[in-house]
GROMACS .gro file of C-alpha atoms in nm:
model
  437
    1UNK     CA    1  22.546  21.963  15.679
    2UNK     CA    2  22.510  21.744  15.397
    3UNK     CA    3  22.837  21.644  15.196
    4UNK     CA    4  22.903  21.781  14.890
    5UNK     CA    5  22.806  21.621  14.532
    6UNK     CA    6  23.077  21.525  14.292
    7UNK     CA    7  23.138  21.686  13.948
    8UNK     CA    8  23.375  21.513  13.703
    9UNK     CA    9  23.578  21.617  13.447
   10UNK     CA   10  23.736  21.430  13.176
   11UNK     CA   11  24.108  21.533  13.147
   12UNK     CA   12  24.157  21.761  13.467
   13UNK     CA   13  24.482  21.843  13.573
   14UNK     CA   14  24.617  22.063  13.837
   15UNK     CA   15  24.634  22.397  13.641
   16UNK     CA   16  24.199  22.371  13.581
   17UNK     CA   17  24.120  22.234  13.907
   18UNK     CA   18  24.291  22.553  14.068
   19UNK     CA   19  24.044  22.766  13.836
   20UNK     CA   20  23.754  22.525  13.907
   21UNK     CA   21  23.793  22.542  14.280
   22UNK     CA   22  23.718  22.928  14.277
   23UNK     CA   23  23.370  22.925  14.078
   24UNK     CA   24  23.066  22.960  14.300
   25UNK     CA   25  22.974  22.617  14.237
   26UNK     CA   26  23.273  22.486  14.465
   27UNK     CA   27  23.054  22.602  14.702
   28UNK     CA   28  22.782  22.302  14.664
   29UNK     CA   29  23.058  22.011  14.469
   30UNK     CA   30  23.347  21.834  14.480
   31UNK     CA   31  23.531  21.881  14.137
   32UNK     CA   32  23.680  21.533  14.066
   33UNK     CA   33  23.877  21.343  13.772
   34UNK     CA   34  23.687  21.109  13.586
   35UNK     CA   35  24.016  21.124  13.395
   36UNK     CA   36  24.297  21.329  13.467
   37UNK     CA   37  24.478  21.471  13.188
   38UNK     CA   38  24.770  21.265  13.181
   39UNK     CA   39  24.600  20.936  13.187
   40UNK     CA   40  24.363  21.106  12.886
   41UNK     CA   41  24.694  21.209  12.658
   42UNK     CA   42  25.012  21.042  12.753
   43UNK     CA   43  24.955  20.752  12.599
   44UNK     CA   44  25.020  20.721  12.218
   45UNK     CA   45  24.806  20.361  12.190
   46UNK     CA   46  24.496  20.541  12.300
   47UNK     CA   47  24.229  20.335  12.428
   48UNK     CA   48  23.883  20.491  12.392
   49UNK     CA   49  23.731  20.203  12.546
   50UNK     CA   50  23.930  20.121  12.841
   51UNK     CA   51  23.929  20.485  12.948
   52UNK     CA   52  23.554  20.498  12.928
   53UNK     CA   53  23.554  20.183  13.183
   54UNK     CA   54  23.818  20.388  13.416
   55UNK     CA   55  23.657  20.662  13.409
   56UNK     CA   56  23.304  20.519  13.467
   57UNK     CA   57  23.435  20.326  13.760
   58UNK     CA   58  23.560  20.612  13.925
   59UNK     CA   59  23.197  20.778  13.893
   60UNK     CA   60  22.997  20.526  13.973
   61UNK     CA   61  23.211  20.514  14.317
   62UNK     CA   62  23.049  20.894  14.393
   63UNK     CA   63  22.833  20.840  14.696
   64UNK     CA   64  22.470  20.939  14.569
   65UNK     CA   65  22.590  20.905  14.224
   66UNK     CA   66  22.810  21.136  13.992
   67UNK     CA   67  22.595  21.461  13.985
   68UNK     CA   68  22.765  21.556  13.650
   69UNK     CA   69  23.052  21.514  13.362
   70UNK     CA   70  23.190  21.769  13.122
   71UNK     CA   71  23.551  21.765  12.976
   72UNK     CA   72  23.728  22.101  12.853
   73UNK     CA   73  23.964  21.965  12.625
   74UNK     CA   74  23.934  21.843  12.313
   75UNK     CA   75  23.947  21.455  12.139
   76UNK     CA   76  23.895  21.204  12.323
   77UNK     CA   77  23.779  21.416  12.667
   78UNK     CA   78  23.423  21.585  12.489
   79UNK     CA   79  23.392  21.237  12.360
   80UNK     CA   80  23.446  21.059  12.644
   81UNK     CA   81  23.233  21.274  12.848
   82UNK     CA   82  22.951  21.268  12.588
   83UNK     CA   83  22.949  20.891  12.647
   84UNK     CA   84  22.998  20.926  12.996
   85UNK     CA   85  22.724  21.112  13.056
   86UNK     CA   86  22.469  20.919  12.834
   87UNK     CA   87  22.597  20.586  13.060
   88UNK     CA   88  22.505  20.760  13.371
   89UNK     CA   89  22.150  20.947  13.254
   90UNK     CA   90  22.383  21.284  13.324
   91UNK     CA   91  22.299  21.605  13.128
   92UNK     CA   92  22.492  21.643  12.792
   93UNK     CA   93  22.503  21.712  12.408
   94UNK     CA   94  22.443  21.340  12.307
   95UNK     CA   95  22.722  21.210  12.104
   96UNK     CA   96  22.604  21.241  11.740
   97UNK     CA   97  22.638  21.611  11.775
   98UNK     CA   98  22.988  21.573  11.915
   99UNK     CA   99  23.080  21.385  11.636
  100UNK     CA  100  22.934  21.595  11.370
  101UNK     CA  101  23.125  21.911  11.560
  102UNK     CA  102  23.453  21.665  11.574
  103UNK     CA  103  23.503  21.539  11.234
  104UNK     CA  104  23.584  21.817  11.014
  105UNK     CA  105  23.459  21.680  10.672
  106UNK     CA  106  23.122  21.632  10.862
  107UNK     CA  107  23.090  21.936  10.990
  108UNK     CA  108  23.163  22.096  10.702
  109UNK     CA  109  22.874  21.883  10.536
  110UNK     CA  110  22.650  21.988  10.807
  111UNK     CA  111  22.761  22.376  10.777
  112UNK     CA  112  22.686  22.367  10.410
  113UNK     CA  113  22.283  22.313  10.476
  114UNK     CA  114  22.234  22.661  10.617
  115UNK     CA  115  22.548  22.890  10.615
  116UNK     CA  116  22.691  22.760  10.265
  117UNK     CA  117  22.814  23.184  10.201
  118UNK     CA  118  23.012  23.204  10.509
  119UNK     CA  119  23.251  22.856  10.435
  120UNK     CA  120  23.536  22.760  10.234
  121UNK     CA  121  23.515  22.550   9.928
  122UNK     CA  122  23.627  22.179  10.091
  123UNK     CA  123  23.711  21.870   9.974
  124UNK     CA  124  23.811  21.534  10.134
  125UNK     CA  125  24.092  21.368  10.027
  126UNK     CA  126  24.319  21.015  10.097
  127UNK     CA  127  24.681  21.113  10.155
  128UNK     CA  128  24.765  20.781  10.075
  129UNK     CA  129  24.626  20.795   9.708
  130UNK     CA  130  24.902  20.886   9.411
  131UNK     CA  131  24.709  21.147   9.250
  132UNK     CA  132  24.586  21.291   9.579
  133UNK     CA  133  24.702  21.661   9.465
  134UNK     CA  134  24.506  21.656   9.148
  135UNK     CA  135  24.165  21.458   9.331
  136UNK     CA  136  24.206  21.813   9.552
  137UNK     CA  137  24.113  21.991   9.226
  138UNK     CA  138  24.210  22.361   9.389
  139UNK     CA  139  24.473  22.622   9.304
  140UNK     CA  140  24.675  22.694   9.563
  141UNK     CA  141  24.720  22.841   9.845
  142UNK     CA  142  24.494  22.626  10.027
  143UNK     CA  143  24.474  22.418  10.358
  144UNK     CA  144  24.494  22.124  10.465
  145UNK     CA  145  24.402  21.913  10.815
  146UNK     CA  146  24.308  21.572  10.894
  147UNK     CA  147  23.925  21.530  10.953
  148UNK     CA  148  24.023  21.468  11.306
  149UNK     CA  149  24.246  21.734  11.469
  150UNK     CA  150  24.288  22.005  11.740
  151UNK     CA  151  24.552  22.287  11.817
  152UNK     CA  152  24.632  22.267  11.431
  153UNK     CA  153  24.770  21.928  11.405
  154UNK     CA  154  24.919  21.824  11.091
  155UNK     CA  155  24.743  22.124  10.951
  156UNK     CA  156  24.935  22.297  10.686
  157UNK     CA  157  24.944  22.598  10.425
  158UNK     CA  158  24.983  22.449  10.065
  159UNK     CA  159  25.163  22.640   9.822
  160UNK     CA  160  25.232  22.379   9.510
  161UNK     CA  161  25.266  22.055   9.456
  162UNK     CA  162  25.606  21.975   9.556
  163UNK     CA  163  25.534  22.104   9.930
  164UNK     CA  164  25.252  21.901   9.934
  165UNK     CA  165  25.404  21.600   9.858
  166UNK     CA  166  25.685  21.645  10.120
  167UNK     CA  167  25.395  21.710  10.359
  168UNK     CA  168  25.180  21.441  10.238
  169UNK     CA  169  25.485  21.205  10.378
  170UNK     CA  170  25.480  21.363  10.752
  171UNK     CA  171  25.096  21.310  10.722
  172UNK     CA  172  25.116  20.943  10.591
  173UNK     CA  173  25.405  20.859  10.872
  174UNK     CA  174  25.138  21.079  11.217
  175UNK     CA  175  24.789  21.091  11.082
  176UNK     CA  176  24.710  20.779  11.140
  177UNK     CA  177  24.759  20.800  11.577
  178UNK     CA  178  24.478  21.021  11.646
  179UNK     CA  179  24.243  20.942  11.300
  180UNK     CA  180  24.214  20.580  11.349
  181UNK     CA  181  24.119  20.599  11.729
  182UNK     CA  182  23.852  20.862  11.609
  183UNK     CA  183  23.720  20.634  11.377
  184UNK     CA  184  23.699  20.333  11.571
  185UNK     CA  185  23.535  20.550  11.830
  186UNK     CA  186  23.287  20.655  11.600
  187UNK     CA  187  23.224  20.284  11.462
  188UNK     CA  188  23.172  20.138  11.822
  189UNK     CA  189  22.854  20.446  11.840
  190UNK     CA  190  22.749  20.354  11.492
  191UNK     CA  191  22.830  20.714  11.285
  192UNK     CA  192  22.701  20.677  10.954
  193UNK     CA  193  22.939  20.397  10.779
  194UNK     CA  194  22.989  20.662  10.456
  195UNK     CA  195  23.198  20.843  10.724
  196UNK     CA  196  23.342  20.589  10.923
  197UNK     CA  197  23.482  20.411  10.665
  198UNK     CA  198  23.578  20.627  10.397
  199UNK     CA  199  23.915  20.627  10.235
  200UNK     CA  200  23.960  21.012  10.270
  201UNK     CA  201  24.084  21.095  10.609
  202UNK     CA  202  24.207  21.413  10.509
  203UNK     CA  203  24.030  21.751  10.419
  204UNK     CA  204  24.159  22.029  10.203
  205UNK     CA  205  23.975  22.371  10.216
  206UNK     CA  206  24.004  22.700   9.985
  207UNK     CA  207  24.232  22.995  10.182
  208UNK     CA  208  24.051  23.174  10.418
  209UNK     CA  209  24.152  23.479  10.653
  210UNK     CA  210  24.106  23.782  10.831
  211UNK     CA  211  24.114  23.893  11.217
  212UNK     CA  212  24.063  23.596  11.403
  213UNK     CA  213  23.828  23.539  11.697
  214UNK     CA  214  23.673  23.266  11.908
  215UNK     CA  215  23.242  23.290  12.031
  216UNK     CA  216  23.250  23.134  12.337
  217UNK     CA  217  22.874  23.048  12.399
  218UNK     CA  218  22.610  22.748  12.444
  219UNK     CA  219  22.305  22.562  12.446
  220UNK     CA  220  21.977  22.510  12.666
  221UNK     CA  221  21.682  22.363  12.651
  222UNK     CA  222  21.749  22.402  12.290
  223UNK     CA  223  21.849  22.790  12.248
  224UNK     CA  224  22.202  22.893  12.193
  225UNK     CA  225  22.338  23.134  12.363
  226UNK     CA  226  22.702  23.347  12.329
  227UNK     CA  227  22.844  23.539  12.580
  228UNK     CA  228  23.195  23.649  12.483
  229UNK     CA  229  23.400  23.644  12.173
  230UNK     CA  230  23.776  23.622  12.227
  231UNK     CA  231  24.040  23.748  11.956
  232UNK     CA  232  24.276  23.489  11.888
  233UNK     CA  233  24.613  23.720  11.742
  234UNK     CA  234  24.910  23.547  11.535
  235UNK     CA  235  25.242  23.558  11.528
  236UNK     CA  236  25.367  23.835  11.285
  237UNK     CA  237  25.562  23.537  11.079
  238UNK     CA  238  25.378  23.210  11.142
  239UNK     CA  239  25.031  23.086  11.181
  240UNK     CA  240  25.087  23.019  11.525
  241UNK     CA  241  24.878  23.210  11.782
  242UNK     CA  242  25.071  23.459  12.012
  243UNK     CA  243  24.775  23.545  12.235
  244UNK     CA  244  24.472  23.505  12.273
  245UNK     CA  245  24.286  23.851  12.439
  246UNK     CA  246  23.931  23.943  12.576
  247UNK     CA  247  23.653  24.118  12.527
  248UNK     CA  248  23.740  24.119  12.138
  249UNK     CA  249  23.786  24.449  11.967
  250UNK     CA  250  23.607  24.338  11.672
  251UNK     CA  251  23.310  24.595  11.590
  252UNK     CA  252  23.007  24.482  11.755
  253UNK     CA  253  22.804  24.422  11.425
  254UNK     CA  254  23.066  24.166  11.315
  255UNK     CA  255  23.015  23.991  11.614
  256UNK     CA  256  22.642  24.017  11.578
  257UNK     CA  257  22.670  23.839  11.207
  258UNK     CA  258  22.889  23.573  11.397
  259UNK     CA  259  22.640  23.492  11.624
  260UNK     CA  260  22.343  23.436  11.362
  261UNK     CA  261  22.585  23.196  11.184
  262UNK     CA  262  22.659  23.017  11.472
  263UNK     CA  263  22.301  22.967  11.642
  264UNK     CA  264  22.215  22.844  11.268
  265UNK     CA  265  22.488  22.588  11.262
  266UNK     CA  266  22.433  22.478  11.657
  267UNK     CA  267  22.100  22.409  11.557
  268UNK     CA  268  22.173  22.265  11.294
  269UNK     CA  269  22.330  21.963  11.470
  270UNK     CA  270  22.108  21.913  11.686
  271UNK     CA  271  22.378  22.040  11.969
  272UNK     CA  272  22.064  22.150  12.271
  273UNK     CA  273  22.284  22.112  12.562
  274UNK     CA  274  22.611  22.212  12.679
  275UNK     CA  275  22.884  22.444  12.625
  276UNK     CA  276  23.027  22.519  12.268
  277UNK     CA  277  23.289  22.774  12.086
  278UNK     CA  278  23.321  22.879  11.744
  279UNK     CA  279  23.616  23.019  11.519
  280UNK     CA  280  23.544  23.297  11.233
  281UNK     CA  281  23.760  23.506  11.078
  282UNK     CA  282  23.660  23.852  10.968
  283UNK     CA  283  23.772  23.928  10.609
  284UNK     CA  284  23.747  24.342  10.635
  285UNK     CA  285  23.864  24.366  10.268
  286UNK     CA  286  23.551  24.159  10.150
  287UNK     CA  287  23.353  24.275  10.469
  288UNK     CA  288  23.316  23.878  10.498
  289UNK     CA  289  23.235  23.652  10.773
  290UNK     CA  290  23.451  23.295  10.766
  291UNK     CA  291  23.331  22.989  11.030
  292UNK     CA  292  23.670  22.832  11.077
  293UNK     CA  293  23.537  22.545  11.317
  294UNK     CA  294  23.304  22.436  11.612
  295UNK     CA  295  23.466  22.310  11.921
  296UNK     CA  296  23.176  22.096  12.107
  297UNK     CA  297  23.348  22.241  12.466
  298UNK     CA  298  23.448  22.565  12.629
  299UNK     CA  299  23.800  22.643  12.563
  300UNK     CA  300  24.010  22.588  12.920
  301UNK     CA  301  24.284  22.825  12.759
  302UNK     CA  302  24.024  23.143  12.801
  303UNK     CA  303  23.908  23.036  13.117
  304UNK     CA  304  24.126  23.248  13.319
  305UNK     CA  305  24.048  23.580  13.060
  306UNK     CA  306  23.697  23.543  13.189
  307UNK     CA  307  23.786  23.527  13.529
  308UNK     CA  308  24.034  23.841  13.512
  309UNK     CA  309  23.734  24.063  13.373
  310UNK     CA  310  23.438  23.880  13.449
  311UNK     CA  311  23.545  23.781  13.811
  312UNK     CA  312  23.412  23.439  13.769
  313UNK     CA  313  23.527  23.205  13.469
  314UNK     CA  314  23.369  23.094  13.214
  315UNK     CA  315  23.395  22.699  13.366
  316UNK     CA  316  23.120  22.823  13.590
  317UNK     CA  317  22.876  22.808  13.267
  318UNK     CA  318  23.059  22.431  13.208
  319UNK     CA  319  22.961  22.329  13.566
  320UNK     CA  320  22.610  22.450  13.556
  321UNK     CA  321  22.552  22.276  13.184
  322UNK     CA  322  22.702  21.941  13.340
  323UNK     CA  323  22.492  21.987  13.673
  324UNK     CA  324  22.163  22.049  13.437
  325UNK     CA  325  22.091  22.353  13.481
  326UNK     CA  326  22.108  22.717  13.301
  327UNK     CA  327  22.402  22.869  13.353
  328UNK     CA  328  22.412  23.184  13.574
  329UNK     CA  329  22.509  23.528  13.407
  330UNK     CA  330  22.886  23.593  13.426
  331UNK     CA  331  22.836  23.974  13.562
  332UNK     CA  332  23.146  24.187  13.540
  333UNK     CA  333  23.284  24.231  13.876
  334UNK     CA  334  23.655  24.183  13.706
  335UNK     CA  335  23.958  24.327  13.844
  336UNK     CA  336  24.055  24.439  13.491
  337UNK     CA  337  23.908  24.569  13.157
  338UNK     CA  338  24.129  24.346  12.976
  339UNK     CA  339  24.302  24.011  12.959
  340UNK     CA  340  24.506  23.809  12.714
  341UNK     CA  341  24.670  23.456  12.730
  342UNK     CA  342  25.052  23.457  12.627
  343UNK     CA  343  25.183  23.191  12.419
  344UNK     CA  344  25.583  23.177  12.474
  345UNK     CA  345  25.735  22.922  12.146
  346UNK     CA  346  26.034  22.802  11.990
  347UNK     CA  347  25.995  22.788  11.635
  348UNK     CA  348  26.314  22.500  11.552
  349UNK     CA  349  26.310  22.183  11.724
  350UNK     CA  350  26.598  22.115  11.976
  351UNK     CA  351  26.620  21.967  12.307
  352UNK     CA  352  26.531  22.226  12.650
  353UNK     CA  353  26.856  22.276  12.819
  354UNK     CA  354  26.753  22.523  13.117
  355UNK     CA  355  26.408  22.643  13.189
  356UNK     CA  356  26.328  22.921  13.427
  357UNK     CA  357  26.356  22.889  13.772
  358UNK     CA  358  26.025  22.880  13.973
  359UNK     CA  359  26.145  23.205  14.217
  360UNK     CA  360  26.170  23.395  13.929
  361UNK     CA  361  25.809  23.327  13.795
  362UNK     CA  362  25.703  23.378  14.142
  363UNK     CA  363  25.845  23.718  14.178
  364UNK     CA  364  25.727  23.873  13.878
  365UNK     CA  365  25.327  23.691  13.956
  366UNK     CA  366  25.344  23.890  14.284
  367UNK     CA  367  25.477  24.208  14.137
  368UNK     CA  368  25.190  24.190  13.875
  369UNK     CA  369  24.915  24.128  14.127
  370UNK     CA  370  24.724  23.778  13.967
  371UNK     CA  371  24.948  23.678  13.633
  372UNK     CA  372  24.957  23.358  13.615
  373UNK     CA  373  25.259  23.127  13.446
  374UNK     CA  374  25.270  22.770  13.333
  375UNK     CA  375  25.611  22.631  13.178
  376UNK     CA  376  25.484  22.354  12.930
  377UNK     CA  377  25.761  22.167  12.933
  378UNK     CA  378  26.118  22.044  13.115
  379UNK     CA  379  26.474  22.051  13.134
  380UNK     CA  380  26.572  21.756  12.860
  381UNK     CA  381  26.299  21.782  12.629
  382UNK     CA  382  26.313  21.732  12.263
  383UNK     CA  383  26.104  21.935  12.149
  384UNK     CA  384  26.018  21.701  11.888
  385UNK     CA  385  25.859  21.450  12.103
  386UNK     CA  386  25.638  21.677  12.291
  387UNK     CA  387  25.207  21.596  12.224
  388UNK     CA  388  24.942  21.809  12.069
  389UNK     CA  389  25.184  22.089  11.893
  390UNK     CA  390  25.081  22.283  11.610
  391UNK     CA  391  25.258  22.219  11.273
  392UNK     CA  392  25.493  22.550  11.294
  393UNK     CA  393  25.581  22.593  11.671
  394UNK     CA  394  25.661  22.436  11.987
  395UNK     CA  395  25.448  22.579  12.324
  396UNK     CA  396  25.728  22.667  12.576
  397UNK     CA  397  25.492  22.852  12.836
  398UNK     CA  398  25.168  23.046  12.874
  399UNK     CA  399  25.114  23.361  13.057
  400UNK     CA  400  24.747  23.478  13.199
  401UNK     CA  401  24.768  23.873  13.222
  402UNK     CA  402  24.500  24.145  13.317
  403UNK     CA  403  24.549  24.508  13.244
  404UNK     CA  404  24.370  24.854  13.160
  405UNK     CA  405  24.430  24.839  12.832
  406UNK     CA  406  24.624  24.626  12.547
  407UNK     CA  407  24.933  24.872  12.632
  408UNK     CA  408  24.927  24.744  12.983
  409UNK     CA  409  24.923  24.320  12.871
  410UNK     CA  410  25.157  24.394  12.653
  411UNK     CA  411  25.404  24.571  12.890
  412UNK     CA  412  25.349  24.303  13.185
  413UNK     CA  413  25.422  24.016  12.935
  414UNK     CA  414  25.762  24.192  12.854
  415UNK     CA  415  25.828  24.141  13.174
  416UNK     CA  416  25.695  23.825  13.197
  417UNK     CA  417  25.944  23.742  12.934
  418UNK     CA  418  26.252  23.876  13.133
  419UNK     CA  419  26.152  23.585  13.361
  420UNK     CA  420  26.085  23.294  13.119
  421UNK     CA  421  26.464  23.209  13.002
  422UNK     CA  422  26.463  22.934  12.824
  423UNK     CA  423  26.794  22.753  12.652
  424UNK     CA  424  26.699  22.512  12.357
  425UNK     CA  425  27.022  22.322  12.198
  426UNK     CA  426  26.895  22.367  11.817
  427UNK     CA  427  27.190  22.127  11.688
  428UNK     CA  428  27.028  21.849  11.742
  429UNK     CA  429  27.030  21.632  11.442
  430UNK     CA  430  26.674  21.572  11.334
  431UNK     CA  431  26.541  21.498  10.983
  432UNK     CA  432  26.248  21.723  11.078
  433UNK     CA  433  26.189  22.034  10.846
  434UNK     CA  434  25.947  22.295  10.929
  435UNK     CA  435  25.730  22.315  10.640
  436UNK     CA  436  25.695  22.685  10.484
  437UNK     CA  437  25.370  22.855  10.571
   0.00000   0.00000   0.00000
């Protein structure tokens, strides 16, 4: 028996390789980190570069040769992988479509060409620049983000321009960590120089809104392809997601309209290879469709949705893309009609002072059949210093539940939440303020 090939990914860690190592596709690879996730984000002087080298090392070790590289997480793993894979003549995107999916004020450019009805008005702005409020030109509310961000970093609601001067001096003091690594990145592939080195590394864009939802699709041999849309449910007081839950419940001729934006924008740029996701809102009032943003990956947070109904997760399609080949149909041999990914938060900084106690996670995953539970952080924790939050919340744990029906998740994740005790010291002297949504 010949030995197996090996698949990289950029940014595994232990949680994915457990889903990766029950896709059919196990069956024929080895699943392998050209990066693992801690090398990829724990270190705040990123090093595009030098973890390109690592990681190419690592593949060009594979005995026959890498047989593919994909990443499911966001800047710099699609990046890296894009580059990666052009390196090693590996099935991929190509990296000027990653880019123009990546950087927001791009993007936006790019959606303007052929879906200009279903996007917000959008302007770039400098954050450093005195009269940056007035060079926005928009009434408020509005948002804004940096042209470089994921999981809602630095991205805030604007509501006058007193707020968004207080903001403007969190952005000044953090934007700069993960926009000027982007940039350099896209200097050393030669992006267009009216993007690389514009002043503007921020992006303001008109209020949009609506039921929220995520297409999780992509591309081959130049068609697109979408095969489930996820709805991604807020908090009742924040803009921070509280689940995310499949198949959506969004009328099926909404979803339709979704997918004939996004095969035009996919096309658009230029994206013919690998997998993709997409976020609209639906505006019911206005009957109006919204495209949020294009992720240029599969999202690893729904992975484990698709494998509760689907019996196979959606990183099968990843693997296939990466290996070079169409991806198989998903089927539905799930155990349940339903799934949704819990998001557990604290919404003041502190420090963690006790988090739950693995036995007790365990009990209640065995009691529920195949929940699954991931505590995101540790005992001592300041909640301040933890990576990749959104602007309103901290992520204290996420909970994979199947049921029959939405009555069902919601019932298991209640007692889900009689297991995750957490105790946050919120007296901790900070001169942090949570801006107002």
């Amino acid at each position: 028996m010949s030995a197996k090939r090996q698949l990289f990914f950029v940014g595994l860690d232990a949680f994915n390789q457990e889903t990766l190592e029950t896709l059919p596709q196990a069956s024929e690879v080895d699943f392998r980190p050209a990066l693992t996730l801690a090398e990829m984000r724990d270190d705040p002087e990123v090093d595009i570069a030098g973890l390109i080298e690592r990681a190419a090392s690592r593949m060009a070790e594979a005995p026959g040769g890498p047989a593919g590289v994909a990443s499911f997480f966001d800047f710099p793993g699609t990046i890296i992988a894009a580059a990666l894979a052009e390196r090693f003549g590996l099935p991929g995107p190509g990296l000027e479509p990653i880019f123009k999916c990546e950087h927001k004020y791009w993007s936006r450019l790019e959606q303007q060409k052929v879906v200009p009805e279903h996007i917000p008005a959008f302007v770039a702005f400098d954050p450093h620049a005195d009269d940056a409020y007035t060079t926005i030109g928009m009434l408020p509310p509005f948002w804004i983000k940096p042209v470089k961000s994921f999981r809602s970093y630095l991205a805030y609601a604007i509501n006058g321009p007193r707020q968004f001067a207080d903001i403007m001096e969190v952005c000044r003091e953090r934007g700069g960590a993960i926009i000027e690594p982007f940039r350099a990145v896209m200097r050393a592939y030669e992006m267009p120089p009216e993007l690389t080195e514009m002043p503007e590394s921020f992006i303001a864009e008109s209020s949009i809104g609506g039921a929220q939802c995520t297409l999780e699709g992509y591309a081959y041999d130049g068609k697109v392809v979408v095969y489930g849309v996820v709805d991604s449910v807020r908090e009742a007081a924040s803009s921070s997601f509280a689940r995310y839950e499949y198949p959506s419940i969004l009328p099926l001729e909404i979803q339709h309209r979704m997918m004939d934006v996004t095969r035009l924008v996919i096309q658009q740029f230029g994206f013919t290879h690998g997998p993709f996701n997409v976020e609209f809102f639906y505006d019911q009032t206005n009957d109006k469709v919204w495209l949020l943003e294009v992720n240029p990956r599969a999202s690893q947070s729904h992975a484990d949705l698709f494998q509760k109904v689907h019996g196979v997760s959606h990183l099968s399609v990843v693997a296939d893309l990466a290996l070079g080949r169409k991806p198989a149909p998903l089927g539905r041999q799930g155990r349940w009609n339903v799934a949704a990914h819990f998001f557990t938060r604290a919404f003041e900084p502190g420090r963690v002072s006790f988090v739950p106690k693995p036995e007790a996670l365990q009990r209640v995953s065995r009691r529920q059949g195949d929940t699954r539970i991931q505590v995101m952080v540790n005992k001592g924790d300041d909640l301040l210093k933890l990576a990749n939050q959104d602007s309103y919340s901290f992520e204290l744990a996420n909970a994979y539940i199947g049921g029959r029906d939405r009555a069902e998740l919601l019932d298991k994740y209640d007692q889900v939440l009689d297991a995750l005790q957490f105790d946050i010291e919120f007296e901790v002297e900070t001169e942090y303020t949570t801006p107002v949504a």
